[in-house]
Tab-separated table of N, CA, C and O in Angstrom:
chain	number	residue	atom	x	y	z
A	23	UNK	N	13.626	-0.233	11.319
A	23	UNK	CA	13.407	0.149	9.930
A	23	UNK	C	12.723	-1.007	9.208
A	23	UNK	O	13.303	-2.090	9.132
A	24	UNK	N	11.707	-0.854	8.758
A	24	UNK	CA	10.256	-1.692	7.317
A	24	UNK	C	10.933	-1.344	6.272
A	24	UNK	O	11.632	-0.353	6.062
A	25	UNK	N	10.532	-2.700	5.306
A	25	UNK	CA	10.740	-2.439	4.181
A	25	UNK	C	9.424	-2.851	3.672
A	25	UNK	O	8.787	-3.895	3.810
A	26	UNK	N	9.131	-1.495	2.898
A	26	UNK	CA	8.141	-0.816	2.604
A	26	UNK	C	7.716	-1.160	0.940
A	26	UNK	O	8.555	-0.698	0.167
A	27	UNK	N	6.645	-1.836	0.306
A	27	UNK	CA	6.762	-1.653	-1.326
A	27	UNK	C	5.587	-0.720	-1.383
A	27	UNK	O	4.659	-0.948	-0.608
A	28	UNK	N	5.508	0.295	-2.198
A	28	UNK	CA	4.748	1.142	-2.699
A	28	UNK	C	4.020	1.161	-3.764
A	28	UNK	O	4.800	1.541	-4.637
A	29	UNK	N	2.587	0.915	-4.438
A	29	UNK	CA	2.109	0.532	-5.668
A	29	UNK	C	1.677	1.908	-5.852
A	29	UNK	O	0.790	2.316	-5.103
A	30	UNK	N	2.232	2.801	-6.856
A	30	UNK	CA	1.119	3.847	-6.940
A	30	UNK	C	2.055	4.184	-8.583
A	30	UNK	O	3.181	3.964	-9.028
A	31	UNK	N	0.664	4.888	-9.095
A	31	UNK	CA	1.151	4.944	-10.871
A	31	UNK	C	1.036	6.292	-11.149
A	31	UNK	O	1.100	6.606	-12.338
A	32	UNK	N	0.854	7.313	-10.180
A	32	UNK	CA	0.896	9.145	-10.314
A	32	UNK	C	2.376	9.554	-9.390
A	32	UNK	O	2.549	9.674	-8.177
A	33	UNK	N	3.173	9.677	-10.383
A	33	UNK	CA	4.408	10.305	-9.837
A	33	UNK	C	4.522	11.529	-8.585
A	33	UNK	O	5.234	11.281	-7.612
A	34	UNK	N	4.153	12.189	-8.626
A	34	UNK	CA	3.893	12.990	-7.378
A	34	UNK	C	3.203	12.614	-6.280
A	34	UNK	O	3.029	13.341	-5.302
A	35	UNK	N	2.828	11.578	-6.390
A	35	UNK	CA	1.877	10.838	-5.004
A	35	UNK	C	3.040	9.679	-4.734
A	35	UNK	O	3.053	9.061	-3.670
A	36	UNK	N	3.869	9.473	-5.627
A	36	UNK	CA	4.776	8.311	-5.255
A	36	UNK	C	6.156	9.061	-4.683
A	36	UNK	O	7.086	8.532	-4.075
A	37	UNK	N	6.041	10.071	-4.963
A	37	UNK	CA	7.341	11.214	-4.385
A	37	UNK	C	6.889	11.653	-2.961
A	37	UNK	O	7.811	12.085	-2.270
A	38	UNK	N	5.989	11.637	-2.536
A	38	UNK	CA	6.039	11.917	-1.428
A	38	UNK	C	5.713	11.085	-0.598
A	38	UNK	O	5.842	11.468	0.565
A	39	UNK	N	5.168	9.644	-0.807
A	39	UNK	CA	4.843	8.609	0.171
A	39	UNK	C	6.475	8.378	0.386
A	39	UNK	O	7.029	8.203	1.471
A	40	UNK	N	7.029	8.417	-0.766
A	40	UNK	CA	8.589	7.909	-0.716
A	40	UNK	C	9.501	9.022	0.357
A	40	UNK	O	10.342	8.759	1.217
A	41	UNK	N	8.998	10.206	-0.057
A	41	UNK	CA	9.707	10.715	1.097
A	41	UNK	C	9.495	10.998	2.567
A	41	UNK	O	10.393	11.108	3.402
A	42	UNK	N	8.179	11.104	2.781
A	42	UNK	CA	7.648	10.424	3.840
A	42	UNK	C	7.764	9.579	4.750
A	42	UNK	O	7.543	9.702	5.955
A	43	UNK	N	8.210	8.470	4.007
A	43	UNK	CA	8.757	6.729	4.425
A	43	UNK	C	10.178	7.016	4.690
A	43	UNK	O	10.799	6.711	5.708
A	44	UNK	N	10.541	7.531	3.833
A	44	UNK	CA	12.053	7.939	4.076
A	44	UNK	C	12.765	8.416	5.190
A	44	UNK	O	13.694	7.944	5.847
A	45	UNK	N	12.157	9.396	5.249
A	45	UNK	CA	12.073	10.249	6.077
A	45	UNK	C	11.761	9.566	7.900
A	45	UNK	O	12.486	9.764	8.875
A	46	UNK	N	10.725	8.920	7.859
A	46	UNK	CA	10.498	8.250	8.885
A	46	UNK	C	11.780	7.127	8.805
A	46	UNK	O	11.922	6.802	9.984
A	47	UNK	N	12.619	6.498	8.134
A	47	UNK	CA	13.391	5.492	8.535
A	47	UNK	C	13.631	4.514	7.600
A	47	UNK	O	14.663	3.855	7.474
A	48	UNK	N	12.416	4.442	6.818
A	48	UNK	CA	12.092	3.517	6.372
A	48	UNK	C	12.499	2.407	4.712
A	48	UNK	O	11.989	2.900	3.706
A	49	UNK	N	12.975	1.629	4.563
A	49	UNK	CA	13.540	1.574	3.542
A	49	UNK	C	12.405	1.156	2.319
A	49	UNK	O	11.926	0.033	2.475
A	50	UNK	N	12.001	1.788	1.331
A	50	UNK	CA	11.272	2.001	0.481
A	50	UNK	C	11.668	1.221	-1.254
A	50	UNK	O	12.693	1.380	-1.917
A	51	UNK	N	10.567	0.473	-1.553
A	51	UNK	CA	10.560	0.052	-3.096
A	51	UNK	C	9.586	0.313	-3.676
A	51	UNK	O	8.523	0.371	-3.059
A	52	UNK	N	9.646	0.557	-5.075
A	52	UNK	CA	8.591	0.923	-5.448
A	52	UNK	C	8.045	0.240	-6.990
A	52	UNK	O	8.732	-0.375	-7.806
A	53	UNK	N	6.392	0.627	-7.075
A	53	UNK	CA	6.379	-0.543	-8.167
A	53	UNK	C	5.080	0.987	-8.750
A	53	UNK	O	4.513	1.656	-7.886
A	54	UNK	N	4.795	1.322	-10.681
A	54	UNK	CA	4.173	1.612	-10.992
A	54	UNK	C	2.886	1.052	-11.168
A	54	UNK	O	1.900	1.781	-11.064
A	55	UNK	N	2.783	-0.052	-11.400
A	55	UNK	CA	1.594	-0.319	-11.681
A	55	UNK	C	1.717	-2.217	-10.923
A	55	UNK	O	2.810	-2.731	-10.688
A	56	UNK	N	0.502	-2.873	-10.697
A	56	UNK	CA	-0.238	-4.332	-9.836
A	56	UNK	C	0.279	-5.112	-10.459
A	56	UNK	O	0.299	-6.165	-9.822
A	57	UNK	N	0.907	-5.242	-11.746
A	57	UNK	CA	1.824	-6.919	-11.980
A	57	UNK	C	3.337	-6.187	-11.323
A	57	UNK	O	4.184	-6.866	-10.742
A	58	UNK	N	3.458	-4.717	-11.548
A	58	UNK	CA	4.831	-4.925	-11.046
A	58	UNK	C	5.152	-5.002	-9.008
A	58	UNK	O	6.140	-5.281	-8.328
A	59	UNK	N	3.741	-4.594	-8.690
A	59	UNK	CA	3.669	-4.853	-7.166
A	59	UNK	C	3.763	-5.812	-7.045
A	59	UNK	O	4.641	-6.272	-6.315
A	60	UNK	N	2.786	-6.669	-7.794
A	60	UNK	CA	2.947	-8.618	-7.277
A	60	UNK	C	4.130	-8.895	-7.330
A	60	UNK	O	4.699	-9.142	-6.267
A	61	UNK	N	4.708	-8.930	-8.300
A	61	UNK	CA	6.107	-9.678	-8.504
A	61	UNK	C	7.225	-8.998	-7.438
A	61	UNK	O	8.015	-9.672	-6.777
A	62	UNK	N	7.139	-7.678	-7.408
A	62	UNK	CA	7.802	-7.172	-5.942
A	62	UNK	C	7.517	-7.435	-4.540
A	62	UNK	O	8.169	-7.452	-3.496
A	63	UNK	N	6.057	-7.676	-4.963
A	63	UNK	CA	5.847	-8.506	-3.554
A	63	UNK	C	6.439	-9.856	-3.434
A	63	UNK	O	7.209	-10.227	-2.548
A	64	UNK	N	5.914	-10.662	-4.593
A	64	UNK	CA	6.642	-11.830	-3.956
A	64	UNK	C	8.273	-12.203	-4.381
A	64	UNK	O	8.805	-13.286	-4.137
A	65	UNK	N	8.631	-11.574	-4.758
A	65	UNK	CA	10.517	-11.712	-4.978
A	65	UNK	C	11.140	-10.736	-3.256
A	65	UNK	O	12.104	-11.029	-2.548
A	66	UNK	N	10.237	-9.705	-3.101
A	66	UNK	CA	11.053	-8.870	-1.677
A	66	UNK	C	10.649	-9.009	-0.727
A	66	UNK	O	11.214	-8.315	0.118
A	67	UNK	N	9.570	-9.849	-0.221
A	67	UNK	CA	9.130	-10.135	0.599
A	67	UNK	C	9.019	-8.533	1.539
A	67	UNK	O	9.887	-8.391	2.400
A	68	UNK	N	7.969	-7.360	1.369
A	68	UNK	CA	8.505	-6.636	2.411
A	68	UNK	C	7.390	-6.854	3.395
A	68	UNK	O	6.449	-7.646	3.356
A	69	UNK	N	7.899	-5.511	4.727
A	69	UNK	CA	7.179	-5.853	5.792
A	69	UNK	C	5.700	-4.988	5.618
A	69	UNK	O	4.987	-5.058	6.619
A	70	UNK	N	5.068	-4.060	4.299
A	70	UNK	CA	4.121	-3.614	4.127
A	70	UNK	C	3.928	-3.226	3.046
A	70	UNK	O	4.911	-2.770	2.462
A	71	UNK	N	2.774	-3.234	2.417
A	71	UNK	CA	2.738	-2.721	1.033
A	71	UNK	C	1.041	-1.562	1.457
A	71	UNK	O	-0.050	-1.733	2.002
A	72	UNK	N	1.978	-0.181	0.624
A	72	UNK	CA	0.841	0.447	0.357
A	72	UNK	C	0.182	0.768	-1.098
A	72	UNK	O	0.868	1.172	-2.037
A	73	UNK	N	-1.157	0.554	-1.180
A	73	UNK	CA	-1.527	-0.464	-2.650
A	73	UNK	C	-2.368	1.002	-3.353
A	73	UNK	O	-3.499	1.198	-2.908
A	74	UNK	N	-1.996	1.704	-4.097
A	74	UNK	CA	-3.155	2.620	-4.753
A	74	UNK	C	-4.114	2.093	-4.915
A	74	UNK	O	-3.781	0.909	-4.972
A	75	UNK	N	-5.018	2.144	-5.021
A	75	UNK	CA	-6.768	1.329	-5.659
A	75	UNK	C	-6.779	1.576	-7.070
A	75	UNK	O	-7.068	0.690	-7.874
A	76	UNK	N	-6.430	2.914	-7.452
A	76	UNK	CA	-6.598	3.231	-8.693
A	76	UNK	C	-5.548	2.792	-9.759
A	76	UNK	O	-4.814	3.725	-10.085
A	77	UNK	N	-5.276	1.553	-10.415
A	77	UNK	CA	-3.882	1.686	-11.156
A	77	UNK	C	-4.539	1.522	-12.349
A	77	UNK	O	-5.737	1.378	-12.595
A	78	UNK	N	-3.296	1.580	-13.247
A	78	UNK	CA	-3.603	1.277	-14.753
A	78	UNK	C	-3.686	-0.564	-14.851
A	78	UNK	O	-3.026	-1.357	-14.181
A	79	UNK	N	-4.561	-0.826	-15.749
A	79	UNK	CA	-4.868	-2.211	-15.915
A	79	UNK	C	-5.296	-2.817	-14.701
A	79	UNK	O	-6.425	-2.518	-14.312
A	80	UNK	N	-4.616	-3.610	-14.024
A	80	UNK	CA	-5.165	-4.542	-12.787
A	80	UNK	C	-5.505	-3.671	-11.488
A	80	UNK	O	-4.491	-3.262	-10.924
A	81	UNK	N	-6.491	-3.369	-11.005
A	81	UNK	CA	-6.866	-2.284	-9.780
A	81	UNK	C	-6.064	-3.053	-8.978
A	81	UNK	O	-5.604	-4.142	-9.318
A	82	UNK	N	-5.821	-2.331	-7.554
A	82	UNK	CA	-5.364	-2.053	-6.475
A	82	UNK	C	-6.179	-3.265	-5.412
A	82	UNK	O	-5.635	-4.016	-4.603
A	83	UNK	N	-7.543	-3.151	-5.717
A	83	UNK	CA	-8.195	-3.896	-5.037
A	83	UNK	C	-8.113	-5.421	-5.217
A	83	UNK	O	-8.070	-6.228	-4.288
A	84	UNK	N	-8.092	-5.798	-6.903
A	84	UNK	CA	-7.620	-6.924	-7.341
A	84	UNK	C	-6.426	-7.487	-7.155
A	84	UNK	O	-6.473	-8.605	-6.643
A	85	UNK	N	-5.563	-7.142	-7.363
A	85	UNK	CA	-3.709	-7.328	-6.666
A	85	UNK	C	-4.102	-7.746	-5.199
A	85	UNK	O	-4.021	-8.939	-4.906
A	86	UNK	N	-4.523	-6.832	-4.261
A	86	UNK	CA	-4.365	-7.535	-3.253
A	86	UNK	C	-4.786	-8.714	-2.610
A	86	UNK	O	-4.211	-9.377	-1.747
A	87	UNK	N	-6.402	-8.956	-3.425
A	87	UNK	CA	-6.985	-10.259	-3.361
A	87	UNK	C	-5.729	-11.178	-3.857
A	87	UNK	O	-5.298	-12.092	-3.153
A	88	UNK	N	-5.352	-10.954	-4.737
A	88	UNK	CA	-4.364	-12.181	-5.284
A	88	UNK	C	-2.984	-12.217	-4.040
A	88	UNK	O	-2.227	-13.129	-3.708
A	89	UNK	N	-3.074	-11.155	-3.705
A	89	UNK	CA	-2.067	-11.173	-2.504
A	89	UNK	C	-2.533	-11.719	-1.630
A	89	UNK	O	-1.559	-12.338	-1.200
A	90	UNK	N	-3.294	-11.951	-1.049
A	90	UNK	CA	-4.192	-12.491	0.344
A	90	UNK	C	-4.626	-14.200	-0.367
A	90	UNK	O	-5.179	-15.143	0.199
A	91	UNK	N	-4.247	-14.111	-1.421
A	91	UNK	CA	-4.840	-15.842	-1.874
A	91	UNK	C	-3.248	-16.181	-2.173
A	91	UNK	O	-3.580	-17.046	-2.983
A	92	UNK	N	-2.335	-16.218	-2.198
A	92	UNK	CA	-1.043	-16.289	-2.088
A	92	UNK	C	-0.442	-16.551	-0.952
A	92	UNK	O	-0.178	-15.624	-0.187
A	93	UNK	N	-0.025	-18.253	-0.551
A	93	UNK	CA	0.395	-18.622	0.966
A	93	UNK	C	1.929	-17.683	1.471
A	93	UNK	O	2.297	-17.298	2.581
A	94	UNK	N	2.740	-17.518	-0.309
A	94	UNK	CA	3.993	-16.830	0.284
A	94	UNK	C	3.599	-14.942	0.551
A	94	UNK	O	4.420	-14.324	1.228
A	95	UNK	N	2.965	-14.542	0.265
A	95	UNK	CA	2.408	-13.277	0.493
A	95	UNK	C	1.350	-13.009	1.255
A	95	UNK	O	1.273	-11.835	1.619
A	96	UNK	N	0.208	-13.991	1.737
A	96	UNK	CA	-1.034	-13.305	2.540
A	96	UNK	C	-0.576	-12.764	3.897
A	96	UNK	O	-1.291	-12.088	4.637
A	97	UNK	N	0.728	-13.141	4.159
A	97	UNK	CA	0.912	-12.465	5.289
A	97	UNK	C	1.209	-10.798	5.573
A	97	UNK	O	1.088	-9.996	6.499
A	98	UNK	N	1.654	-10.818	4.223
A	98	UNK	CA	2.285	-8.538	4.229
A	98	UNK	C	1.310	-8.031	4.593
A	98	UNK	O	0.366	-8.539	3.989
A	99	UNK	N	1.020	-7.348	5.209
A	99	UNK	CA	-0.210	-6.263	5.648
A	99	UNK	C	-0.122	-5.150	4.328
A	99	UNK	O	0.978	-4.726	3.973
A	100	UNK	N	-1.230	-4.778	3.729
A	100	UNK	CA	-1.687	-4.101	2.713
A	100	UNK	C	-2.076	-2.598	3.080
A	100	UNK	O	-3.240	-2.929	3.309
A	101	UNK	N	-2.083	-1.786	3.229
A	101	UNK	CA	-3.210	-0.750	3.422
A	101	UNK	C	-3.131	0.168	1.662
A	101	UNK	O	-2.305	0.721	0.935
A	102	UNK	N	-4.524	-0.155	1.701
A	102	UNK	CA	-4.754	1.172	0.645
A	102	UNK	C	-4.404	2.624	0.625
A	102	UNK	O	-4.406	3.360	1.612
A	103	UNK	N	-4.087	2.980	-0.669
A	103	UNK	CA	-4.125	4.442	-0.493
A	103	UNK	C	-4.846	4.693	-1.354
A	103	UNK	O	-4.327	4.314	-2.404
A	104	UNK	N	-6.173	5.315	-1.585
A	104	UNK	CA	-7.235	5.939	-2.629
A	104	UNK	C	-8.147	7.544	-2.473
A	104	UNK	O	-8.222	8.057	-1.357
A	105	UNK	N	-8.483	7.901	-3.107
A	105	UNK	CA	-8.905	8.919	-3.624
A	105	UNK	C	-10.021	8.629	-2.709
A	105	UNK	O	-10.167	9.353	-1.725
A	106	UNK	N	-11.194	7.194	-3.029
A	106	UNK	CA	-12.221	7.378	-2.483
A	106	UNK	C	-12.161	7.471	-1.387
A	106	UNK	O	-11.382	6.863	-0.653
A	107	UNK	N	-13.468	8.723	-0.890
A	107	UNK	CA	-13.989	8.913	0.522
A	107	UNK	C	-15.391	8.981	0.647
A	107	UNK	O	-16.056	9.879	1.165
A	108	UNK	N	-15.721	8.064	0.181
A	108	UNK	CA	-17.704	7.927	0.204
A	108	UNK	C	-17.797	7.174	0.934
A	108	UNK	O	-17.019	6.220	0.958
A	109	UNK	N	-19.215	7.389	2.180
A	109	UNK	CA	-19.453	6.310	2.611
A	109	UNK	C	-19.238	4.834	2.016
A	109	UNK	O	-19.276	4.715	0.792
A	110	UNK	N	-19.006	3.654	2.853
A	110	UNK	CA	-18.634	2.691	2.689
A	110	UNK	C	-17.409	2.128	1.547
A	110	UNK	O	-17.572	1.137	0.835
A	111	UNK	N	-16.174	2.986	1.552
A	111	UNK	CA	-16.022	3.306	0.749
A	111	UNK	C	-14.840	2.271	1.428
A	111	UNK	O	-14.302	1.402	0.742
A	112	UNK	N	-14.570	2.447	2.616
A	112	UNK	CA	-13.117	1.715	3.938
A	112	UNK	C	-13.847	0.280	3.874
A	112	UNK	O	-12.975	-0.580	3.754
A	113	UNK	N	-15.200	-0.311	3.913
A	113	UNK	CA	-15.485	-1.705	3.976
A	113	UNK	C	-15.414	-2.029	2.703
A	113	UNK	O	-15.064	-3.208	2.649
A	114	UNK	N	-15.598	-1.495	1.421
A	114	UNK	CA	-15.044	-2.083	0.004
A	114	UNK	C	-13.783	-2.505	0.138
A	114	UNK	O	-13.641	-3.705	-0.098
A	115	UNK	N	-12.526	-1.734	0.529
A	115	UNK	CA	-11.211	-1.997	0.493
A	115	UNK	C	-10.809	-2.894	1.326
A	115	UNK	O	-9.735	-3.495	1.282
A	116	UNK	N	-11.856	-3.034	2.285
A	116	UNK	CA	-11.602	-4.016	3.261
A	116	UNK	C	-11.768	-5.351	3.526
A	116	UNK	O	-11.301	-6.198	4.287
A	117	UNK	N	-12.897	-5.232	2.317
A	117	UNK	CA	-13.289	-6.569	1.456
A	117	UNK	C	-12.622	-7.243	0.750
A	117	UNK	O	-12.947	-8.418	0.580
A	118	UNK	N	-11.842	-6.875	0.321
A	118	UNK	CA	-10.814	-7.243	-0.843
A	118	UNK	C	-10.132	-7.377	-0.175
A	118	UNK	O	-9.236	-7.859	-0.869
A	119	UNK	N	-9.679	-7.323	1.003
A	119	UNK	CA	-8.188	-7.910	1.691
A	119	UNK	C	-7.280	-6.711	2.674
A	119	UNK	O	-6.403	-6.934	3.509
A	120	UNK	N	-7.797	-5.532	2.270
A	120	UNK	CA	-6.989	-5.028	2.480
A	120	UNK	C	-6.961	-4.749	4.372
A	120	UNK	O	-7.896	-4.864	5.164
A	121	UNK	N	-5.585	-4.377	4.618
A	121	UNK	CA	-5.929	-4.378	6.231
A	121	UNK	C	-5.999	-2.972	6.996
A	121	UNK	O	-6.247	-2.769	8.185
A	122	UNK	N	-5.691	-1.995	5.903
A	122	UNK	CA	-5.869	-0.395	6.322
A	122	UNK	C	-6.791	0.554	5.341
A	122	UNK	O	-7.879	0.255	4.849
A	123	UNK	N	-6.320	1.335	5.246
A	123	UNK	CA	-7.246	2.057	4.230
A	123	UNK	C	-6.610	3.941	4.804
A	123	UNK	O	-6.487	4.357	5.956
A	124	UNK	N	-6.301	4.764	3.326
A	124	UNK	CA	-5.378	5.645	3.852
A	124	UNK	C	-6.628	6.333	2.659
A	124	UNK	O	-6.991	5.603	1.736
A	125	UNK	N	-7.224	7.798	2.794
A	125	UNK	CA	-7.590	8.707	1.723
A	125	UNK	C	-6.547	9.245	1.670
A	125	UNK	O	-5.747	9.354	2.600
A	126	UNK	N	-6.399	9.746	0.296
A	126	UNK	CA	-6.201	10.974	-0.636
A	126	UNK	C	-7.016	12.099	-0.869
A	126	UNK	O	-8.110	12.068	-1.433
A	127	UNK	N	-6.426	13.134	-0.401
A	127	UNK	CA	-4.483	13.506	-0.133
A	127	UNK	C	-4.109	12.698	0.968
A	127	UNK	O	-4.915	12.407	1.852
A	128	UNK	N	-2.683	12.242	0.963
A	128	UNK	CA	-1.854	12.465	1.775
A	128	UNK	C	-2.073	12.827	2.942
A	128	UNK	O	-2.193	14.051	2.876
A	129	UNK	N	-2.274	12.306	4.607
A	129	UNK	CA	-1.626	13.191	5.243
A	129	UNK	C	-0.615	12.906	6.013
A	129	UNK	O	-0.911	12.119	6.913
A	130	UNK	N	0.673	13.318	5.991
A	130	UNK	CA	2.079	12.681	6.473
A	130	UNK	C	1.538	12.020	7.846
A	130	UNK	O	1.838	10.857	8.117
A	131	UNK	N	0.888	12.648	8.536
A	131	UNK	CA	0.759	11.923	10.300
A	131	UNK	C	-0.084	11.288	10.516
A	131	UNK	O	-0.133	10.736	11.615
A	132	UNK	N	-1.127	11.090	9.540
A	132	UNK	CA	-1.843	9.739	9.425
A	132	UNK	C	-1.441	8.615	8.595
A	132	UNK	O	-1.962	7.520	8.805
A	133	UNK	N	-0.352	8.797	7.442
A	133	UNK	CA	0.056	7.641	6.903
A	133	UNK	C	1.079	7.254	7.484
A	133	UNK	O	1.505	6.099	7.515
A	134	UNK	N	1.721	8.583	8.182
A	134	UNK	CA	3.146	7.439	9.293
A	134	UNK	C	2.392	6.684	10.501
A	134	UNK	O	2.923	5.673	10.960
A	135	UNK	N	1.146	7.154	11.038
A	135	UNK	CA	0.392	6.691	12.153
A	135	UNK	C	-0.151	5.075	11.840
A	135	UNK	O	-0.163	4.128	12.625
A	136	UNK	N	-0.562	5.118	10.499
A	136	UNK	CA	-1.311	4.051	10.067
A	136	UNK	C	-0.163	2.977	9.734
A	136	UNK	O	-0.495	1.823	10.002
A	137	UNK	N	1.396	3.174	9.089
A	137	UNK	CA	2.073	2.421	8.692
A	137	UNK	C	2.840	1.803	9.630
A	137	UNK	O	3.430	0.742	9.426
A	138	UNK	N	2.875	2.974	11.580
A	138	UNK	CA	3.369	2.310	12.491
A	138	UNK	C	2.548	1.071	13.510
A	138	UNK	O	2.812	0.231	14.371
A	139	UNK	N	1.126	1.756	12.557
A	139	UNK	CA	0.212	0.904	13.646
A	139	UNK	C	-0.010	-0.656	12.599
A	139	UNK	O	-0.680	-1.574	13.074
A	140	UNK	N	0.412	-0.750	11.656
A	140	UNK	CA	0.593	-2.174	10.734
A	140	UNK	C	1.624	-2.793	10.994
A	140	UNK	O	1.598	-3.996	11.252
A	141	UNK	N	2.834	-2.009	10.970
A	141	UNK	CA	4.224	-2.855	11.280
A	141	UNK	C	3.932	-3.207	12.661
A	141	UNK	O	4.677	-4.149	12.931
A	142	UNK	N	3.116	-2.872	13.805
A	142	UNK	CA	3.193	-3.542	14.890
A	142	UNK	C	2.573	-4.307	15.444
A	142	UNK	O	2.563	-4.635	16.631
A	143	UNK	N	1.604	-4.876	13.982
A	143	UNK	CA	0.628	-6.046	14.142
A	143	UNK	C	1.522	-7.559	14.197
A	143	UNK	O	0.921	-8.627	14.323
């Protein structure tokens, strides 16, 4: 069992990553919006954070840079979860730090696929 922090600021997208995670095992925290991820990141140290791109005030993409420039945090593995699906859309997020990259919607067997294939980096 991961302990999991979740950045996402649309309640129904955070209800089901949560149950999802849950569901798989997993013990789950959660943060609405990128100052409250940072600070959950670095007070809980978990074993993954999945980062919306889209938040209110500080993006998704920005948080994690600050996460990856952070000696007590560059280590959590990040994967995005975003809306975008345009070409080059996985090397933007990937630029910024991030180490996965999940579209929206949802799909339960690719975000449990993607979150087992991070925890076993």
């Amino acid at each position: 069992m991961a302990r999991i922090l979740v950045v996402e600021d649309n309640p129904a997208n955070m209800k089901l990553v949560l149950f999802i995670l849950q569901k798989g095992g997993h013990d789950v925290l959660q943060a609405i919006d990128a100052e409250a991820g940072l600070r959950a990141a670095r007070e809980q140290q978990p074993d993954l954070i999945l980062m919306d791109v889209q938040l209110p005030g500080m993006d998704g993409l920005e948080a994690t840079r600050l996460l990856k420039s952070d000696p007590d945090t560059r280590r959590i593995p990040v994967i995005a979860l975003t809306a975008m699906a345009m070409r080059g859309d996985e090397e933007h997020v990937r630029a910024a730090g991030c180490d996965g990259y999940i579209a929206k919607p949802i799909d339960y067997k690719a975000l449990l696929m993607h979150v087992e294939r991070a925890l076993a980096q």
